[in-house]
PDB file of C-alpha atoms and ligand atoms in Angstrom:
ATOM      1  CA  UNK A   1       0.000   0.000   0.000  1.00 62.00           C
ATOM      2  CA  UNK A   2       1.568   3.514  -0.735  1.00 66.00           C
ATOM      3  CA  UNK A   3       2.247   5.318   1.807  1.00 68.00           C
ATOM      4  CA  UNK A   4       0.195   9.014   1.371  1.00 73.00           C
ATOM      5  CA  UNK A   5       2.086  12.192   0.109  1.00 73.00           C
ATOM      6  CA  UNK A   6       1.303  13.954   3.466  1.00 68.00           C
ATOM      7  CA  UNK A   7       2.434  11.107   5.622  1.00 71.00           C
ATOM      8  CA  UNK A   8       5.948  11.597   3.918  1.00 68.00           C
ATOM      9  CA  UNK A   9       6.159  15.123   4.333  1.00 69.00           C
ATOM     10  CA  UNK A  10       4.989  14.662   7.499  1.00 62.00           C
ATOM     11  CA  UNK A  11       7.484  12.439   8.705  1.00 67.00           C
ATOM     12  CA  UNK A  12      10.377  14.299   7.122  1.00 66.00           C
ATOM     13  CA  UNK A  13       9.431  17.154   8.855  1.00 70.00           C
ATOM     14  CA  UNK A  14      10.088  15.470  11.939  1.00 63.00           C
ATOM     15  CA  UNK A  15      13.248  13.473  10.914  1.00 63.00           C
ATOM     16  CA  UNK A  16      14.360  17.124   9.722  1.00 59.00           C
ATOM     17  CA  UNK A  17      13.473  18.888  13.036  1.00 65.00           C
ATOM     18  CA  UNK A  18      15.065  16.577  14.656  1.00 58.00           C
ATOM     19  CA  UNK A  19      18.215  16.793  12.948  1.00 59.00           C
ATOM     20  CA  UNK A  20      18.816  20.022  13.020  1.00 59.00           C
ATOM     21  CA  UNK A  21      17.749  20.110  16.495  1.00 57.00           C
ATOM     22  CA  UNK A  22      20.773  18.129  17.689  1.00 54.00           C
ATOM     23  CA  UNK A  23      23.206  18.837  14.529  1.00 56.00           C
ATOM     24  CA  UNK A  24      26.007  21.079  16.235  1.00 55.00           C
ATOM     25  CA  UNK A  25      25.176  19.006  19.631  1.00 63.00           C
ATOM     26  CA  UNK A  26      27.046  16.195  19.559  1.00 65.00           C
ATOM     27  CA  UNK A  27      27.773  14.106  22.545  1.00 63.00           C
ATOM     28  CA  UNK A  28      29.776  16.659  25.201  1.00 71.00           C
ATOM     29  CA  UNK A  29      29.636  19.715  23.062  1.00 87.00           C
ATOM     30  CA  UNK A  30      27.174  22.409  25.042  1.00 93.00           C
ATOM     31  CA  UNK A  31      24.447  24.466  23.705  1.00 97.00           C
ATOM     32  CA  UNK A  32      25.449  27.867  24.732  1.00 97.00           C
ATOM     33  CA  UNK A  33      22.223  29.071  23.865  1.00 97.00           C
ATOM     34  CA  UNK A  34      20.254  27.585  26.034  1.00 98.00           C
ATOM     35  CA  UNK A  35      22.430  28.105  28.752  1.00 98.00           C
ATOM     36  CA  UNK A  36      22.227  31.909  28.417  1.00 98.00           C
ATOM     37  CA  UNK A  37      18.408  31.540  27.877  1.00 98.00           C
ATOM     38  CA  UNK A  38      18.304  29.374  31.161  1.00 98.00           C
ATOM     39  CA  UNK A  39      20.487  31.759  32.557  1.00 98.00           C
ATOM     40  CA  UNK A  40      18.742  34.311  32.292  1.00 98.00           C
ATOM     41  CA  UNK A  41      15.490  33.384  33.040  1.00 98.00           C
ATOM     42  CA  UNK A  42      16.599  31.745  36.189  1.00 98.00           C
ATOM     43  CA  UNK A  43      19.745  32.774  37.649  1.00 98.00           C
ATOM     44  CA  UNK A  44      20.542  36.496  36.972  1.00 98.00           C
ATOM     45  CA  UNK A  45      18.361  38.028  39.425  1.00 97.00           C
ATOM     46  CA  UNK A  46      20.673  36.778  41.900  1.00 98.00           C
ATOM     47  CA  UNK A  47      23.924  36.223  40.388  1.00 98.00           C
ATOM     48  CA  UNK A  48      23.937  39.301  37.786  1.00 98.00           C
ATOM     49  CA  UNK A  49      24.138  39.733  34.068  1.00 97.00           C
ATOM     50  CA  UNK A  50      27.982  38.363  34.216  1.00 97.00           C
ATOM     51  CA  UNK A  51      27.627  36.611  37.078  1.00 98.00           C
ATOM     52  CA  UNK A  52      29.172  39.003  39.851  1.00 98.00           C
ATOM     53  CA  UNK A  53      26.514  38.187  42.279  1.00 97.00           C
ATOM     54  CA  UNK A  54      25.282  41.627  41.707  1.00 96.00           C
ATOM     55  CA  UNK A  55      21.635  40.650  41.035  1.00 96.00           C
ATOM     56  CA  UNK A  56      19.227  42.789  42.017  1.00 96.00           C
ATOM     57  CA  UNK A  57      18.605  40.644  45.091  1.00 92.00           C
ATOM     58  CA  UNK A  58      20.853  39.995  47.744  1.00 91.00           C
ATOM     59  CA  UNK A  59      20.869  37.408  50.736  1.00 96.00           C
ATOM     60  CA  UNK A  60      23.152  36.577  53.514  1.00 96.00           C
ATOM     61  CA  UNK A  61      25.310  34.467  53.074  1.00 97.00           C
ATOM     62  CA  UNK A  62      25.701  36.707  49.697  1.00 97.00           C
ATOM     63  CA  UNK A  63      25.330  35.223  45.987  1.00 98.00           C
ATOM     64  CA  UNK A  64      28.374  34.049  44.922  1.00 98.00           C
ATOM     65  CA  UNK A  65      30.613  35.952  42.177  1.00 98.00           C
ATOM     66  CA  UNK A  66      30.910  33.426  39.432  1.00 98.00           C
ATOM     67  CA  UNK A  67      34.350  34.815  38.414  1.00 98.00           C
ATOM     68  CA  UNK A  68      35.688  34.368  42.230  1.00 98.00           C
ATOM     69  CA  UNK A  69      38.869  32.467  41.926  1.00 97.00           C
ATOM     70  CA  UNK A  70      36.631  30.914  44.980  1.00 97.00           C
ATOM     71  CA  UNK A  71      34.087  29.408  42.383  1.00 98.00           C
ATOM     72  CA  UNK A  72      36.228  28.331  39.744  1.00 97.00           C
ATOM     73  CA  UNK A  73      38.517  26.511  41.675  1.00 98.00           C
ATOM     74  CA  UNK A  74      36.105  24.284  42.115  1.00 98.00           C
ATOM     75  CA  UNK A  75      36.023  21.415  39.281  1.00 98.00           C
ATOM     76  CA  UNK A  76      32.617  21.342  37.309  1.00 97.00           C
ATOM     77  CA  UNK A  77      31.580  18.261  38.857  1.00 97.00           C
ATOM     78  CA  UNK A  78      31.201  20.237  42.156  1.00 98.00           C
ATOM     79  CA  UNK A  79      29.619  23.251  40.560  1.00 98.00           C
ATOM     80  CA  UNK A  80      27.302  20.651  38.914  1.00 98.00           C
ATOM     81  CA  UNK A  81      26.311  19.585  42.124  1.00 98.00           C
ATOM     82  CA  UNK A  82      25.829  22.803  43.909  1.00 98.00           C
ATOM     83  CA  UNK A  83      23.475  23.984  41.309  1.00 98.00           C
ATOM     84  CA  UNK A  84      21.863  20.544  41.240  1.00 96.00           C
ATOM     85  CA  UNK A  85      21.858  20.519  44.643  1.00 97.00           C
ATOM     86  CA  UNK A  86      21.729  23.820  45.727  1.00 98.00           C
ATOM     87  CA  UNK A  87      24.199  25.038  49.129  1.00 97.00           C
ATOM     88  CA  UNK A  88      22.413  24.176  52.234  1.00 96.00           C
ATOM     89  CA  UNK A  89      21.727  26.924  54.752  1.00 97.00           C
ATOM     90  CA  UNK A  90      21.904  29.703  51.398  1.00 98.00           C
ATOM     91  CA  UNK A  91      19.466  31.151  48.916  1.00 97.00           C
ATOM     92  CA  UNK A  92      20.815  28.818  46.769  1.00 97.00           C
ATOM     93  CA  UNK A  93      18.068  26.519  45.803  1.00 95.00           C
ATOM     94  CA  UNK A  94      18.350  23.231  43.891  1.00 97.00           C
ATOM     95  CA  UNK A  95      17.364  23.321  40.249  1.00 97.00           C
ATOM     96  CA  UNK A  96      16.910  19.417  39.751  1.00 96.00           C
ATOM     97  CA  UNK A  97      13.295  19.617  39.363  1.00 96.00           C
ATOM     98  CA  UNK A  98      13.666  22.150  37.184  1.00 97.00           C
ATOM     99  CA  UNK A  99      16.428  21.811  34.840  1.00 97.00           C
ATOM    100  CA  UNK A 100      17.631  18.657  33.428  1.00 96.00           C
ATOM    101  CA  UNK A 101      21.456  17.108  33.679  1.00 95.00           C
ATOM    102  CA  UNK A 102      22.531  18.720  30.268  1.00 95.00           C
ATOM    103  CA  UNK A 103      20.570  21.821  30.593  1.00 97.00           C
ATOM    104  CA  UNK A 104      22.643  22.398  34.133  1.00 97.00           C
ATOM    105  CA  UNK A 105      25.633  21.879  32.055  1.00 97.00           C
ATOM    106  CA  UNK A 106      24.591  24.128  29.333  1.00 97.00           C
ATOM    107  CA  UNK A 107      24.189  26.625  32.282  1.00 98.00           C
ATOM    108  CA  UNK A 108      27.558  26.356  33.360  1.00 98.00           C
ATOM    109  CA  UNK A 109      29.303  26.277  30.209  1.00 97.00           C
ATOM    110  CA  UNK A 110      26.766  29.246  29.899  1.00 98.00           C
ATOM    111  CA  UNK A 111      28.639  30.950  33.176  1.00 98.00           C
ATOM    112  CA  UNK A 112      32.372  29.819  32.293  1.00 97.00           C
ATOM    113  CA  UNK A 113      32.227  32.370  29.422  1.00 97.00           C
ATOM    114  CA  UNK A 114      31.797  35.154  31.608  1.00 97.00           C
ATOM    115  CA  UNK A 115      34.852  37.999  31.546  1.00 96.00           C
ATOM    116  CA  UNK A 116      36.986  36.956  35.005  1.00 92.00           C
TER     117      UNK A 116
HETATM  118  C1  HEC B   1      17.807  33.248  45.122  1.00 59.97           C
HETATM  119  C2  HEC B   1      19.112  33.634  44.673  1.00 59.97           C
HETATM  120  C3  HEC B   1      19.869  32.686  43.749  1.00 59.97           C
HETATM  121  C4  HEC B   1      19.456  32.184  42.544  1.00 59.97           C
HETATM  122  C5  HEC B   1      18.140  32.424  41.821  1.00 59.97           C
HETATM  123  C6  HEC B   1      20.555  31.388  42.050  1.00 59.97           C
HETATM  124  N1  HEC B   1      21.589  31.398  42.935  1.00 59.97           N
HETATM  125 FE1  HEC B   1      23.402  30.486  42.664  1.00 59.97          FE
HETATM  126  N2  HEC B   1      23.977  31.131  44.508  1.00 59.97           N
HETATM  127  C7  HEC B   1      23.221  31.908  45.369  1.00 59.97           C
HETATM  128  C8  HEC B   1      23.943  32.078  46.624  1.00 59.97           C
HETATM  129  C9  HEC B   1      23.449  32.846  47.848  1.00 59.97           C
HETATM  130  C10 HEC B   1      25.167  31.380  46.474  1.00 59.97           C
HETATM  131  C11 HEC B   1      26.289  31.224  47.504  1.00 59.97           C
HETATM  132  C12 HEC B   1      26.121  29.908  48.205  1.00 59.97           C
HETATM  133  C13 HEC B   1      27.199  29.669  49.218  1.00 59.97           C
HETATM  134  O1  HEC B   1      27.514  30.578  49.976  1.00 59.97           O
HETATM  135  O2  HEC B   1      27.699  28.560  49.240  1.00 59.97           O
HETATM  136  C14 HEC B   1      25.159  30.798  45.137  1.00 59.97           C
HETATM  137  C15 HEC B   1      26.177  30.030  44.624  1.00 59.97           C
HETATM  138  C16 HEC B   1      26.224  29.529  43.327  1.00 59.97           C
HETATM  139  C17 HEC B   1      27.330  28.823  42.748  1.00 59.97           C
HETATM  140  C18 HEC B   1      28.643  28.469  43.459  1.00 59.97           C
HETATM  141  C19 HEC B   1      28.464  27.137  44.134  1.00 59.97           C
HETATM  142  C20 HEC B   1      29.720  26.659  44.830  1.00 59.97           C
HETATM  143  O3  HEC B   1      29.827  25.427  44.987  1.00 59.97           O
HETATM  144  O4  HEC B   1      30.552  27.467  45.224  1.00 59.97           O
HETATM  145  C21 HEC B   1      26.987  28.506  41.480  1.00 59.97           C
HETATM  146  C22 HEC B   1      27.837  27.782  40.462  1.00 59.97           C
HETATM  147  C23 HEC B   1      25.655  29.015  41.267  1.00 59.97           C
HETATM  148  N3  HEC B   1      25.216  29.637  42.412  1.00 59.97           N
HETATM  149  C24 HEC B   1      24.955  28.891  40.088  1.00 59.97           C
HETATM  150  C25 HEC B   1      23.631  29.257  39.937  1.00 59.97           C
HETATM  151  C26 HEC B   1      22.850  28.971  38.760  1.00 59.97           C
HETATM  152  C27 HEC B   1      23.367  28.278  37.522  1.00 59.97           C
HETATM  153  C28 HEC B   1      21.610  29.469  38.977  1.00 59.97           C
HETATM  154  C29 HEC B   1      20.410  29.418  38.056  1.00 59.97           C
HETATM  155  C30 HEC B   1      19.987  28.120  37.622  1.00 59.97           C
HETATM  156  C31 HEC B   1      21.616  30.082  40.294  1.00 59.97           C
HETATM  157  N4  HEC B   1      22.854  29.915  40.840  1.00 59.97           N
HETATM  158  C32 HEC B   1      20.528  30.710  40.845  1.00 59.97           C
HETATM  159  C33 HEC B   1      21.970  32.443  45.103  1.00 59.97           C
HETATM  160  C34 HEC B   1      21.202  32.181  43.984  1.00 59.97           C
END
């Protein structure tokens, strides 16, 4: 039976979407984009737009500065953590429920670019 014209298009639509969705993306390589997006949306009241922990809300203990020798001594596999995680006893939260293993490492990838 042939397979309809529309089903075709249809499903190379999808094969196509999909392709160019992760083209660029391989295995490792980070979407910087979506990190800044994430960023953004979800981070930079607190930390600031490059991550100085000048948001325009402040806590005790403060934000951290993202550029602090303090921070980025730490391997990414801790920072992972933290913002998996989150810092216990600080206003930093965990994100697990709201941002997925690679989008957290889009984030940080996202954060390592940022002028020290
Ligand atoms: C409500 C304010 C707030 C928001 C929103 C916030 N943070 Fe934080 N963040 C903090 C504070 C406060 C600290 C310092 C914690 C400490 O003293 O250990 C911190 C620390 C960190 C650190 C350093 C952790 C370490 O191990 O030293 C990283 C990395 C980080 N935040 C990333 C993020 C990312 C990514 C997001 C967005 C998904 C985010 N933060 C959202 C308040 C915030």
């Amino acid at each position: 039976m042939p397979i309809p014209y529309y089903s075709t298009v249809c499903l190379l639509t999808v094969v196509c979407w999909l392709a160019a969705s992760t083209i660029g993306f391989a295995a490792g390589e980070r979407n910087l984009e979506r990190g800044k997006r994430l960023y953004e949306k979800y981070c930079l009241a607190c930390h600031g737009p490059l991550g100085r922990g000048d948001g325009t809300v402040q806590f005790d203990p403060p934000v951290a500065d993202l550029t602090s020798s303090e921070v980025l001594s730490k391997p990414n596999s801790r920072l992972l953590e933290s913002i998996h995680k989150g810092r216990p006893n600080t206003a930093m939260d965990t994100w697990k429920g709201v941002m997925s293993e690679e989008a957290t490492r889009d984030v940080l990838a996202y954060i390592l670019t940022f002028p020290r």
